mmCIF file of C-alpha atoms in Angstrom:
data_model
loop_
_atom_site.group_PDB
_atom_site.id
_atom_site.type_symbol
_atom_site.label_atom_id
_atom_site.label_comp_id
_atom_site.label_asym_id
_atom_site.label_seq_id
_atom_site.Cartn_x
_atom_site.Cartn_y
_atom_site.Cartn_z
ATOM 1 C CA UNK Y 7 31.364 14.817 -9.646
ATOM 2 C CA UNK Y 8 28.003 16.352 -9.118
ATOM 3 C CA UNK Y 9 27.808 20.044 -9.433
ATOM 4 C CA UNK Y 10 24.331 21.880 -8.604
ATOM 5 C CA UNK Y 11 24.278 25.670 -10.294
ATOM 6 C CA UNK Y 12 21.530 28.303 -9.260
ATOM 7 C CA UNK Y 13 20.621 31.321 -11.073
ATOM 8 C CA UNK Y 14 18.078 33.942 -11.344
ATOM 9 C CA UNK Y 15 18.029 36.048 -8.273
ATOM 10 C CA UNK Y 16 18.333 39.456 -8.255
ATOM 11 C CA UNK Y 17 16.288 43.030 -7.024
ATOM 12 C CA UNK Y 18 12.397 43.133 -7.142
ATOM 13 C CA UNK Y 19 10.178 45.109 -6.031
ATOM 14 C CA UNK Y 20 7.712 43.657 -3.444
ATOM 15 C CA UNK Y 21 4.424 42.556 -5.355
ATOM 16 C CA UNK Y 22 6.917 41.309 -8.276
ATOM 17 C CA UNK Y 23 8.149 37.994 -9.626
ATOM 18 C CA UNK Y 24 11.450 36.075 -10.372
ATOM 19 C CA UNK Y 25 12.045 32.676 -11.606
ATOM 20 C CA UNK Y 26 15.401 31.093 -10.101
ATOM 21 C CA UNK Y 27 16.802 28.047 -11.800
ATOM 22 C CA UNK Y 28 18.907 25.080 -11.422
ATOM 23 C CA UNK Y 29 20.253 23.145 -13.287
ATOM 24 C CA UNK Y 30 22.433 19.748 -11.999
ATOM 25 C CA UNK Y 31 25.198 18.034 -13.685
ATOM 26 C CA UNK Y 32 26.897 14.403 -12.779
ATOM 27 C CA UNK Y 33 23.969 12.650 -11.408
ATOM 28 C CA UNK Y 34 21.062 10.908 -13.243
ATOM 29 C CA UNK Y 35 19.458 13.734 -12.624
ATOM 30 C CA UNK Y 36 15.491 12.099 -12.929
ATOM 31 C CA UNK Y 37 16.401 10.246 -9.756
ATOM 32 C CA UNK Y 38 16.907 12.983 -7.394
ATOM 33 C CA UNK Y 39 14.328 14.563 -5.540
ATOM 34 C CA UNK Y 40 14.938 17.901 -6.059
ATOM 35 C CA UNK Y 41 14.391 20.955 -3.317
ATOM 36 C CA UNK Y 42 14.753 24.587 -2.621
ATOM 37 C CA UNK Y 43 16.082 26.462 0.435
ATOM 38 C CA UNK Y 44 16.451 29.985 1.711
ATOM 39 C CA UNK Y 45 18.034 31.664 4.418
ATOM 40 C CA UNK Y 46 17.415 35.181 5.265
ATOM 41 C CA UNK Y 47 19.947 37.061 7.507
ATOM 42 C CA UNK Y 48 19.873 35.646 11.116
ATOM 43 C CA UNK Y 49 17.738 32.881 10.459
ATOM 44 C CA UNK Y 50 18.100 29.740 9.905
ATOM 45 C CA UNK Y 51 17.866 27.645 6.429
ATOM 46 C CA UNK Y 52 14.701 26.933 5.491
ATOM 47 C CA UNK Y 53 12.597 24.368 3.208
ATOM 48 C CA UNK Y 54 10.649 26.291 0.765
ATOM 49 C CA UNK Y 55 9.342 24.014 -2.050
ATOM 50 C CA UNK Y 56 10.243 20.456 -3.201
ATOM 51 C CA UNK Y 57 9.792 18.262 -6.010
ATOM 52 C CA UNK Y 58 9.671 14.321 -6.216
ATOM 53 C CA UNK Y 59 10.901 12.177 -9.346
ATOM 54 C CA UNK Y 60 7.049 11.661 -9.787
ATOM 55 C CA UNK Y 61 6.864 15.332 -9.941
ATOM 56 C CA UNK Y 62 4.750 15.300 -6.399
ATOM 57 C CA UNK Y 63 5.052 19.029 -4.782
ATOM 58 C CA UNK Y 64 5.597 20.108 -1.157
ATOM 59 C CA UNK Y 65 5.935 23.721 -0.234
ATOM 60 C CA UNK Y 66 6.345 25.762 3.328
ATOM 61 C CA UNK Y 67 3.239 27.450 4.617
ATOM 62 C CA UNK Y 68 4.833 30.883 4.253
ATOM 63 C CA UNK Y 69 4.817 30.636 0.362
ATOM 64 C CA UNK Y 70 2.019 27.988 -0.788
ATOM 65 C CA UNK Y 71 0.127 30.140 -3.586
ATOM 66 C CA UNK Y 72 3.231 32.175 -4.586
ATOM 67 C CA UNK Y 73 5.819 30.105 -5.115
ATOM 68 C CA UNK Y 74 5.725 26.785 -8.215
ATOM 69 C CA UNK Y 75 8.681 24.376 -7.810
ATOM 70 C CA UNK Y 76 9.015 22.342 -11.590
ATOM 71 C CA UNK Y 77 11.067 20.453 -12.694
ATOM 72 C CA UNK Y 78 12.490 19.225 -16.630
ATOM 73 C CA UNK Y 79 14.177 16.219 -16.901
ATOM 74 C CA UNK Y 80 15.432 16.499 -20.368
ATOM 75 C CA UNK Y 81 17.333 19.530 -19.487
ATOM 76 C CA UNK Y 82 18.332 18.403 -15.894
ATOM 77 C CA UNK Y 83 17.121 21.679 -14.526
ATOM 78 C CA UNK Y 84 14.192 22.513 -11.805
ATOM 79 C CA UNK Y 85 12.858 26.231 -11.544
ATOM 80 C CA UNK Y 86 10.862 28.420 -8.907
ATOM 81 C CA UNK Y 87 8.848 30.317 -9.920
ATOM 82 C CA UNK Y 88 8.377 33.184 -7.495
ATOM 83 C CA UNK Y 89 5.329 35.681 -7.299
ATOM 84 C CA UNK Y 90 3.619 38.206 -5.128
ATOM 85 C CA UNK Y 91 6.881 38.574 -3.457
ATOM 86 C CA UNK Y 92 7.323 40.186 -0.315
ATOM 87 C CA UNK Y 93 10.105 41.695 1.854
ATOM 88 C CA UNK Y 94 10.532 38.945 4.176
ATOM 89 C CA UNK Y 95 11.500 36.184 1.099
ATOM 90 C CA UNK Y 96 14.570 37.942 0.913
ATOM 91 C CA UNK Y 97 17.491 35.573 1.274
ATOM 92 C CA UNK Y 98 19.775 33.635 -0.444
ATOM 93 C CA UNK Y 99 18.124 30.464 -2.100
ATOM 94 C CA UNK Y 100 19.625 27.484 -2.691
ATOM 95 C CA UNK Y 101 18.786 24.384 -4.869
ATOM 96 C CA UNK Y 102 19.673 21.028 -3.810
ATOM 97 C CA UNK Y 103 19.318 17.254 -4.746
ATOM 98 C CA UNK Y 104 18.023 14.211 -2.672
ATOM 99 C CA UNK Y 105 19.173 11.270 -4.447
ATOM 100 C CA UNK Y 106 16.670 8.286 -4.759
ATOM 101 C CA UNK Y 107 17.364 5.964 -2.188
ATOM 102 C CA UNK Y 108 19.277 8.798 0.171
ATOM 103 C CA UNK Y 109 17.282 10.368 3.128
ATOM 104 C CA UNK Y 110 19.686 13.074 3.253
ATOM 105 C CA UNK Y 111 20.389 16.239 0.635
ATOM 106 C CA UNK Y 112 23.710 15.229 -0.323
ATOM 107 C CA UNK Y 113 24.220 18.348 -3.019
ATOM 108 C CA UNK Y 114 23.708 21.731 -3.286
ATOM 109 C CA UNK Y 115 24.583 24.923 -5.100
ATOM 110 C CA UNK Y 116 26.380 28.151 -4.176
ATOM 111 C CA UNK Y 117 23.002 29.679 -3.680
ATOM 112 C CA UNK Y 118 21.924 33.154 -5.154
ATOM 113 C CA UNK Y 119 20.428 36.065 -3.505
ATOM 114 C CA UNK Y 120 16.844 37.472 -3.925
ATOM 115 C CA UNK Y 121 16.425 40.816 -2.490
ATOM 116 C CA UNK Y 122 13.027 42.126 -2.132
ATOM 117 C CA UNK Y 123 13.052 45.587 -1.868
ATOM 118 C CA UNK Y 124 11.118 48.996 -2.357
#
């Protein structure tokens, strides 16, 4: 059984930084392409940053220079790094995994919520 686990959200100021993790158990985890999404309230989901098993990046326009997807095999856990936040990347974020050879996400977390907020 696959089980995806964020954590790391929380209050920040806007201007401020948070690093979310992930970590993902019952898969080979080096196999899945590995992505993060958000939704904000009334919206819907959105991509924000992937990573490839080659470690290749993709990211959405709204947070290319702020936001660093990573990734470490060897503890089955990918991270983003957040910066230079700003009001409107508040929403809950969650991490999910692409397995190699699948062209849809087949797992995700719970999600945790990032609140940016004076």
């Amino acid at each position: 059984q696959v089980q995806v686990v964020e954590s790391g959200g929380g209050l920040v100021q806007p201007g401020g930084s948070l690093r979310l993790s992930c970590a993902a158990s019952g898969t080979i985890f080096r196999l899945n392409t590995m992505g993060w999404y958000r939704r904000a309230p009334g919206k819907q989901r959105e991509l924000v940053a992937t990573i490839t098993t080659g470690g290749s990046t993709n990211y959405a326009d709204s947070v290319k220079g702020r936001f660093t997807i990573s990734r470490d095999n060897a503890k089955n856990s990918v991270y983003l790094q957040m910066n230079s936040l700003k009001p409107e990347d508040t929403a809950v974020y969650y991490c999910s995994a692409r397995p190699l050879g699948s062209s849809s996400w087949d797992y995700w977390g719970q999600g945790t919520q990032v609140t940016v907020s004076s």
